[in-house]
Amino acid sequence: MLPPQGSAYAAEVDTVYMALFWLSVVLFLGIAVCAIGFAWRYRYKPGRVTPHQTHNTMLEIIWSVIPLLLCIGIFFWGLHGWMEAAVAPGEAMEVQIVAKKWIWQFEYPDGTRTVNELHVPVNKPVRFVMTSEDVIHDFFVPDMRTKQDIVPGRYTQEWFTPTVLGVHHVTCAEYCGKGHSDMQAKLSVDTDADYQKFMETGGTEWEDYKNNPAAWGKLQWERKGCSTCHSIDGTRIPGGGPSWKGIWGKMEEMNDGRKVLVDQDYVIESEDFPQAKIVKGFEPIMPTFQGLLRSHERQGIIAFIKSLGNDPNGGPPAPTVLSLPPKPQPGQQAQGGAQGQAK
Amino acid sequence: MEHTLTTQPHTGDRPRPAKNYLNAEKGIWSWMTTVDHKRIGVMYLVGVLSAFFVGGIFALIVRLTLLTPSHKLFGKVLITAQTYNRVFTLHGAIMVFLFIIPSVPAALGNFVMPLMLGAKDVAFPRLNLASFYLWVLGAVMAVCSMIFGAVDTGWTFYTPYSTTTDGAVTLMTMAVFVLGFSSIFTGINFVATVHKLRAPGIGWFDMPLFVWGIYSTAIIQVLATPVLGITLALLALERVFSIGIFDPKLGGDPVLFQHFFWFYSHPAVYIMILPGMAIISELIPTFSRKTMFGYRAVAYSSVSLALLSFIVWGHHLFVAGQSQLANVIFSALTFLVAIPSGVKMFNWLGTMYKGNISLETPMMYAISFLLLFAIGGLTGIFLGTLSTDVHLTDTYFVVAHFHYVMMGGTVIAFIGGLHYWWPKMTGRMYKEFWGQVGAVIVFIGFNMTFLTQFFLGSQGMPRRYYNYLDQYQPLHAFSTVGSWVLGLGLFLTAANLLASLRKPYDAPDNPWGGTTLEWQTSSPPITHNFEDQPVLEKAPYDYRPEPVAH
Amino acid sequence: MSTTSVDIHQPHGHPDDPHHQHHFATMEQQFDTSKIGMWLFLATEVLLFGGLFVGFGLMQARYPQEFVEAHEHLQRPLGALNTVVLLVSSFTMVMGVLSAQRNDKKKLVLFLILTIICAGIFLTVKYFEYSHKFEEHLLPPRWYHAQPGDTVKDPYTGQISHGYGTFFAFYFMMTGLHGFHILVGMILLAWIAVRAHRGEFSKEYYTPVDLIGLYWHLVDLIWIYLFPLYYLIK
Amino acid sequence: MSTDQIIQHEETDADHEPHSSGVYVKTLIALLILTAITVGASYIDFGAGNVVIALFIATIKATIVALFFMHLRYDKPVNAVIACAGFLFLGIFLMFCFIDFGSRDGLRPVNWNGKMPVETAAPAPAPGAAAPANK
Ligand code: HEA
Ligand code: HEA
Ligand code: CUA
Ligand SMILES: [Cu+2]
């Protein structure tokens, strides 16, 4: 009847559910047996006189008080299970979710972002802090017995401790329009080792992209959100930045009249200190990505920008094979992330 | 099973008056300008049944779309996601606002309640007609919004989706606004009628329980519906002028809309069920030929349900971003409504106990109601419980829950009541056999359609889904087949009733041996209801053979 | 008259009164019923406005500073003037009802006209207030123009908070709905004034005067809350 | 019951209602005085007390209007019950909404940078941008 239990508190939810189920079965059978039984036992006979029973106060009290007691019991039982699900433990890892029509964006503590694919380590509590960019969505993981609306303009939260390895289904449970039923994601509960690997490489697809940095860079362009401001087809996104098409190796004019060569250093500087040099005709609105990009991700982006350039020989060479960054020290990454975001 | 009438009509031998309310005046104009509550009731009946029919067709389309996850019929995708969203929105909106809310009170209640009170009409006959025309206007606007660009918000119109989607949402909200006023007018009218137009000798506790139910409903209509009105007005303003109350981009709060909406719409579900329960409280004593057990308890439970219904609305917002404290409070209060509902249930069973029960069509519907409402109500408890609701909310479990209470509860009771008062309203008897067959098919089809959905929902199938995972396919297919059985039963029932209209007047004044006042007048009643002012001699539901000494 | 012998075809009391409707036994019953109906309608009005009051209250709690600053842009003397005008109109209205009860046709018409005049003054004042707000762009968030006194910034964008516009959104909706009620009331008052002039009312039958009086007082009563909430908050 | 009531009222009806304008004049004066008091009070700073005082006086004024101008004091009790019901349910509505809004947690992500991802509204002449959910 219920999906497999994937989280630590799913068991309690299921117990309450099953208890209610059996209580309902018993009550329903009682009602059904009476209704059908009486209809049969006292079926119509012409001339039979029925007793004139107007009421029985004792009975009224009994069948008000017993259900009341049952209800009080159910309420507290349900409250107990829910409290557990409502309050996330302090040590929980925090993953941010931004939902929009009709995709899921996950951001991990170190700034890694994924879309429609969520990785969490097994047996560690994880807490989601969620918000929406457009309408209300709802983060629903049936196996975890958890669900919470994602409301634009504010943050809501949800947490669970995944206990079962493997892929679980994430689905949007608040009506959000045409793609509502296609707004799905995969939640993969990994062993610690797998999760570490995912964290280092920033995506499980890493293995496939090692030798194709430009494609890897394109993926980062989508995932890191560059695509919201930078087009790759030469058009200018309103309220965004310059298109990346054809900028590699070009002498870009800045708003103070300087001319700057778009090369590896300049791109890295733009990522980390975007306000340092502002391209002529644009506003200084680009957020800093300092601490949010791994070196192989930067390499990928550079290769990608280069691949869009009209002058194949311009600028310094971009990498053709990606190398992994050195293993991060635990704690450092998260710190870097926080610093990077501080204004 | 008996196919003949099991009760001798009390007054069937009285000569039938030549003129009754149906043929006293002729011509369409005489209907359109009538202020006779019976005629208005009949017009409402035609209206709401048409709405039910249209809503039902949309429901069948919904089910047909969900037959397979590929949505292919004869190798083609006939319904796209966009269309599907519009279809279920219209299904929900039509069923709720055009059909079920006016169904029992405005159609049957309008016809029967003044008769039960021994009154000549409702308190404000012209207001009554105005209410009907507002309903018509609302229906026309709803249909227009369907034609000019459809609405895909779901019947709940949640912001900010409803403020940003295109289509004729503004027109639809205005339609519902108008329908709300139609409902308010009915409510005002009925409260005043019950207070002031009871015939001599009818005290509060001499009123039939149907009147108690309608009265409680009318209280909710008066006190809750204005909030729906203002909510929808705000929504329309938000769309047109971006006033920014519900829109987070302009500093508003989308959850506020949900509070506003459910402050009306939870009480509204009791606008739906109370009249259904009211009908059952008539059917069970009549067909058990036994006095109502616990009359006062049932009467009080109607009023207390009406009042309690105002303080539980937050149970629709458990995962909506409402504060945790509010969740706890609303969950606790939600359980309170189970008590009066249970009191009713048990008193109905108590009435059947040691009765003299015959299973004519209305009684078959009454027993269906007992079973189906029990399931619907008990699953409401799953939803009121915090920990289980988090899993079940916005899944098919909720869909199944509310169809069990609305379709299995109210609509079943409505159809039962329709059969019960059909002879009084039309003067014709339908074919008992086909009525019973219809009742059985409806019962089976209904359970096939919606029992499956509890399992779908528990497994995690979200509602308002056009696409779904393959694992849910068998249950969805079963449900779809069930909807065809259900549709068949309803068509049969409708055909049976309509066929009876071709006969000459043949219904006795009191075919079922009812004790309430409406059975004392002729079938169909005369224009002013009673030849002489009726006087209540004994309490309703008194089935003792000898009249009690007064 | 005994309880059991009401002959519904021969209504007790005023058999000839043309206003007597057939389904009521007596004129008293008819009058009481109309009154209950009117009160029920007023209850729906309370809840209709109530929704806006709830929204206003919640938004005021969310934007306390903005609301206080925004309300400085309303002209308190005009609000107070309108309060007095409405209170006086309530008084003239109730005097109208009293005149009807006393069969004093002339005074009835006079008081009804006075009431209409008060309503007219009220709306005129409101017209000036509104046009002032339009000029200054004191409008809902989408169209609101920052004013010199506005201090609260949106913490996320650093721009002027939406709370100012929200205040005016509610201001326009609530006073607008209220003004609409005044307008409807004026039409109704004019209508009964004409009827009164024709001599249709007497101390036996003055139900419409009484009912519209109730409506008018409710409109006044709502303003009694609107005035301090908008013009006087601190 | 209804008819019994009617009979009673034939004897007693309207006897209570004021037959002179004196009561109404007094009512009006009371209302005007109270208006003067609220306006006066609004110039003094009582902190949060201002709203309470203003609403308290408004309620007194509303009660006076209902009792005298609207005749509830002389009318059948059922009308007063209806009027009270309207305000009572409005109170319920207000109370539960405030419970919710008053106890929201104002949650933020740990590394929050002060921005909401909601698209900003058309910045028109007015400053437009993301919504503050909580302060
Ligand atoms: C006729 C309409 C109707 C009725 C009568 C009810 C009755 C009840 N409903 Fe239902 N409900 C709806 C129509 C109705 N509902 C609709 C339309 C929705 C969804 C709207 C949408 O989102 O689109 C909904 C949704 C809904 C939700 C929100 C679900 C969600 O979205 O998460 C909840 C949560 O608490 C709920 C609870 C209840 C309860 C507790 C009752 C109770 O009144 C039931 C009481 C009855 C019984 C309990 C059975 C008889 C009693 C006994 C046999 C006594 C013994 C019982 C016990 C000891 C428990 N309903
Ligand atoms: C009164 C309310 C009511 C009624 C009766 C029904 C009846 C039915 N509903 Fe409906 N339903 C809703 C109210 C109702 N529904 C609401 C509010 C929603 C939520 C919408 C939303 O999410 O926004 C919903 C949603 C909803 C869904 C979920 C859609 C989704 O979430 O994606 C489904 C799916 O199966 C469904 C199916 C059905 C079916 C098969 C019937 C069948 O029972 C219909 C059977 C009827 C007929 C086949 C018509 C035949 C009629 C006649 C021939 C005339 C009869 C005349 C006489 C008997 C005299 N409904
Ligand atoms: Cu996102 Cu539904
Ligand atoms: Cu509810």
Tab-separated table of C-alpha atoms in Angstrom, chain B residues 148-318:
chain	number	residue	atom	x	y	z
B	148	PHE	CA	-12.641	32.387	-24.517
B	149	GLY	CA	-9.385	30.908	-23.471
B	150	ALA	CA	-10.071	28.380	-20.759
B	151	VAL	CA	-8.745	28.357	-17.246
B	152	ASP	CA	-6.003	26.102	-15.960
B	153	THR	CA	-5.562	27.055	-12.336
B	154	GLY	CA	-7.294	24.178	-10.592
B	155	TRP	CA	-10.498	24.954	-8.754
B	156	THR	CA	-8.484	26.422	-5.890
B	157	PHE	CA	-7.036	29.347	-7.922
B	158	TYR	CA	-3.775	29.375	-5.959
B	159	THR	CA	-1.614	32.439	-6.396
B	160	PRO	CA	0.857	33.263	-7.853
B	161	TYR	CA	0.051	30.704	-10.519
B	162	SER	CA	-3.425	32.102	-11.025
B	163	THR	CA	-2.133	35.665	-11.245
B	164	THR	CA	0.488	34.842	-13.835
B	165	THR	CA	-1.086	32.261	-16.091
B	166	ASP	CA	-2.955	33.513	-19.094
B	167	GLY	CA	-6.427	32.519	-20.151
B	168	ALA	CA	-9.743	33.750	-18.904
B	169	VAL	CA	-8.976	33.459	-15.211
B	170	THR	CA	-10.389	36.888	-14.406
B	171	LEU	CA	-13.683	36.052	-16.045
B	172	MET	CA	-13.829	32.747	-14.230
B	173	THR	CA	-13.183	34.380	-10.865
B	174	MET	CA	-15.918	36.872	-11.578
B	175	ALA	CA	-18.232	33.997	-12.457
B	176	VAL	CA	-17.537	32.374	-9.121
B	177	PHE	CA	-17.997	35.740	-7.435
B	178	VAL	CA	-21.475	35.997	-8.926
B	179	LEU	CA	-22.249	32.411	-7.970
B	180	GLY	CA	-21.200	33.282	-4.444
B	181	PHE	CA	-23.816	35.984	-4.285
B	182	SER	CA	-26.388	33.588	-5.601
B	183	SER	CA	-25.507	31.308	-2.722
B	184	ILE	CA	-25.611	34.155	-0.192
B	185	PHE	CA	-29.108	35.102	-1.328
B	186	THR	CA	-30.310	31.552	-0.877
B	187	GLY	CA	-28.755	31.473	2.580
B	188	ILE	CA	-30.301	34.739	3.736
B	189	ASN	CA	-33.646	33.635	2.440
B	190	PHE	CA	-33.603	30.286	4.177
B	191	VAL	CA	-32.462	31.564	7.541
B	192	ALA	CA	-35.233	34.139	7.529
B	193	THR	CA	-37.745	31.530	6.388
B	194	VAL	CA	-36.902	29.122	9.166
B	195	HIS	CA	-37.034	31.862	11.754
B	196	LYS	CA	-40.265	33.464	10.724
B	197	LEU	CA	-42.390	31.252	8.517
B	198	ARG	CA	-42.964	28.136	10.523
B	199	ALA	CA	-46.628	27.188	10.586
B	200	PRO	CA	-48.531	27.519	13.822
B	201	GLY	CA	-47.523	24.827	16.243
B	202	ILE	CA	-44.116	24.123	14.763
B	203	GLY	CA	-41.502	24.899	17.362
B	204	TRP	CA	-37.791	24.598	16.703
B	205	PHE	CA	-37.768	20.973	17.772
B	206	ASP	CA	-40.816	20.102	15.730
B	207	MET	CA	-39.001	20.896	12.528
B	208	PRO	CA	-38.017	17.996	10.342
B	209	LEU	CA	-34.299	17.289	10.425
B	210	PHE	CA	-34.045	18.236	6.783
B	211	VAL	CA	-34.935	21.766	7.782
B	212	TRP	CA	-32.325	21.723	10.524
B	213	GLY	CA	-29.739	20.669	8.000
B	214	ILE	CA	-30.727	23.322	5.478
B	215	TYR	CA	-30.826	25.916	8.215
B	216	SER	CA	-27.289	25.069	9.350
B	217	THR	CA	-26.157	25.178	5.759
B	218	ALA	CA	-27.717	28.574	5.282
B	219	ILE	CA	-25.806	29.910	8.274
B	220	ILE	CA	-22.549	28.893	6.610
B	221	GLN	CA	-23.663	30.327	3.305
B	222	VAL	CA	-24.301	33.674	4.923
B	223	LEU	CA	-21.161	33.858	7.026
B	224	ALA	CA	-18.544	32.219	4.809
B	225	THR	CA	-19.428	33.115	1.250
B	226	PRO	CA	-18.703	36.860	1.505
B	227	VAL	CA	-15.089	35.993	2.200
B	228	LEU	CA	-14.964	34.017	-1.034
B	229	GLY	CA	-16.348	37.076	-2.743
B	230	ILE	CA	-13.652	39.379	-1.433
B	231	THR	CA	-10.951	36.793	-2.096
B	232	LEU	CA	-11.880	36.481	-5.717
B	233	ALA	CA	-12.277	40.226	-6.064
B	234	LEU	CA	-8.741	40.620	-4.734
B	235	LEU	CA	-7.512	37.975	-7.120
B	236	ALA	CA	-9.098	39.765	-10.046
B	237	LEU	CA	-7.615	43.087	-8.892
B	238	GLU	CA	-4.263	41.416	-8.519
B	239	ARG	CA	-4.462	40.255	-12.100
B	240	VAL	CA	-5.662	43.555	-13.475
B	241	PHE	CA	-3.928	46.138	-11.294
B	242	SER	CA	-1.100	44.176	-9.613
B	243	ILE	CA	-2.133	45.330	-6.169
B	244	GLY	CA	0.494	43.063	-4.691
B	245	ILE	CA	-1.269	41.472	-1.777
B	246	PHE	CA	-0.784	37.893	-2.829
B	247	ASP	CA	2.140	38.423	-5.143
B	248	PRO	CA	5.561	37.914	-3.548
B	249	LYS	CA	7.164	40.022	-6.245
B	250	LEU	CA	5.275	43.025	-4.980
B	251	GLY	CA	5.656	42.303	-1.306
B	252	GLY	CA	2.598	40.140	-0.905
B	253	ASP	CA	2.139	36.677	0.491
B	254	PRO	CA	0.792	33.731	-1.520
B	255	VAL	CA	-0.095	31.768	1.604
B	256	LEU	CA	-2.438	34.586	2.575
B	257	PHE	CA	-4.496	33.736	-0.456
B	258	GLN	CA	-4.772	30.177	0.758
B	259	HIS	CA	-6.017	31.338	4.123
B	260	PHE	CA	-8.634	33.474	2.430
B	261	PHE	CA	-9.664	30.741	0.070
B	262	TRP	CA	-10.007	28.024	2.663
B	263	PHE	CA	-11.731	30.234	5.170
B	264	TYR	CA	-14.584	29.947	2.727
B	265	SER	CA	-13.896	26.633	1.109
B	266	HIS	CA	-13.627	24.501	4.158
B	267	PRO	CA	-16.997	25.668	5.474
B	268	ALA	CA	-18.131	25.177	1.900
B	269	VAL	CA	-17.522	21.456	2.141
B	270	TYR	CA	-20.066	21.494	4.932
B	271	ILE	CA	-22.371	23.534	2.727
B	272	MET	CA	-22.096	20.444	0.573
B	273	ILE	CA	-22.431	17.675	3.117
B	274	LEU	CA	-24.936	19.073	5.625
B	275	PRO	CA	-27.832	19.064	3.168
B	276	GLY	CA	-26.813	15.560	2.140
B	277	MET	CA	-26.954	14.452	5.740
B	278	ALA	CA	-30.253	16.297	6.043
B	279	ILE	CA	-31.746	14.193	3.270
B	280	ILE	CA	-30.507	10.995	4.867
B	281	SER	CA	-32.179	12.040	8.110
B	282	GLU	CA	-35.483	12.058	6.227
B	283	LEU	CA	-34.980	8.878	4.257
B	284	ILE	CA	-33.934	6.630	7.099
B	285	PRO	CA	-36.900	7.139	9.435
B	286	THR	CA	-39.358	7.059	6.553
B	287	PHE	CA	-38.162	3.784	5.130
B	288	SER	CA	-37.524	2.257	8.540
B	289	ARG	CA	-41.003	3.374	9.629
B	290	LYS	CA	-39.564	4.218	12.948
B	291	THR	CA	-39.142	7.441	14.786
B	292	MET	CA	-35.837	9.231	14.402
B	293	PHE	CA	-33.487	8.051	17.076
B	294	GLY	CA	-31.802	10.912	18.914
B	295	TYR	CA	-33.634	13.680	17.092
B	296	ARG	CA	-32.163	16.441	19.182
B	297	ALA	CA	-28.644	15.069	18.996
B	298	VAL	CA	-28.867	15.033	15.209
B	299	ALA	CA	-30.322	18.527	15.103
B	300	TYR	CA	-27.618	19.902	17.375
B	301	SER	CA	-24.909	18.066	15.471
B	302	SER	CA	-25.945	19.889	12.281
B	303	VAL	CA	-25.576	23.250	13.937
B	304	SER	CA	-22.341	22.325	15.654
B	305	LEU	CA	-20.863	21.045	12.386
B	306	ALA	CA	-21.759	24.361	10.829
B	307	LEU	CA	-19.995	26.279	13.571
B	308	LEU	CA	-16.979	23.976	13.844
B	309	SER	CA	-16.462	24.128	10.118
B	310	PHE	CA	-15.159	27.681	10.532
B	311	ILE	CA	-12.173	26.838	12.668
B	312	VAL	CA	-10.436	24.014	10.848
B	313	TRP	CA	-9.555	25.466	7.462
B	314	GLY	CA	-5.838	25.392	8.120
B	315	HIS	CA	-5.768	21.607	7.632
B	316	HIS	CA	-5.482	22.315	3.921
B	317	LEU	CA	-2.250	24.201	4.588
B	318	PHE	CA	-0.195	21.700	6.556
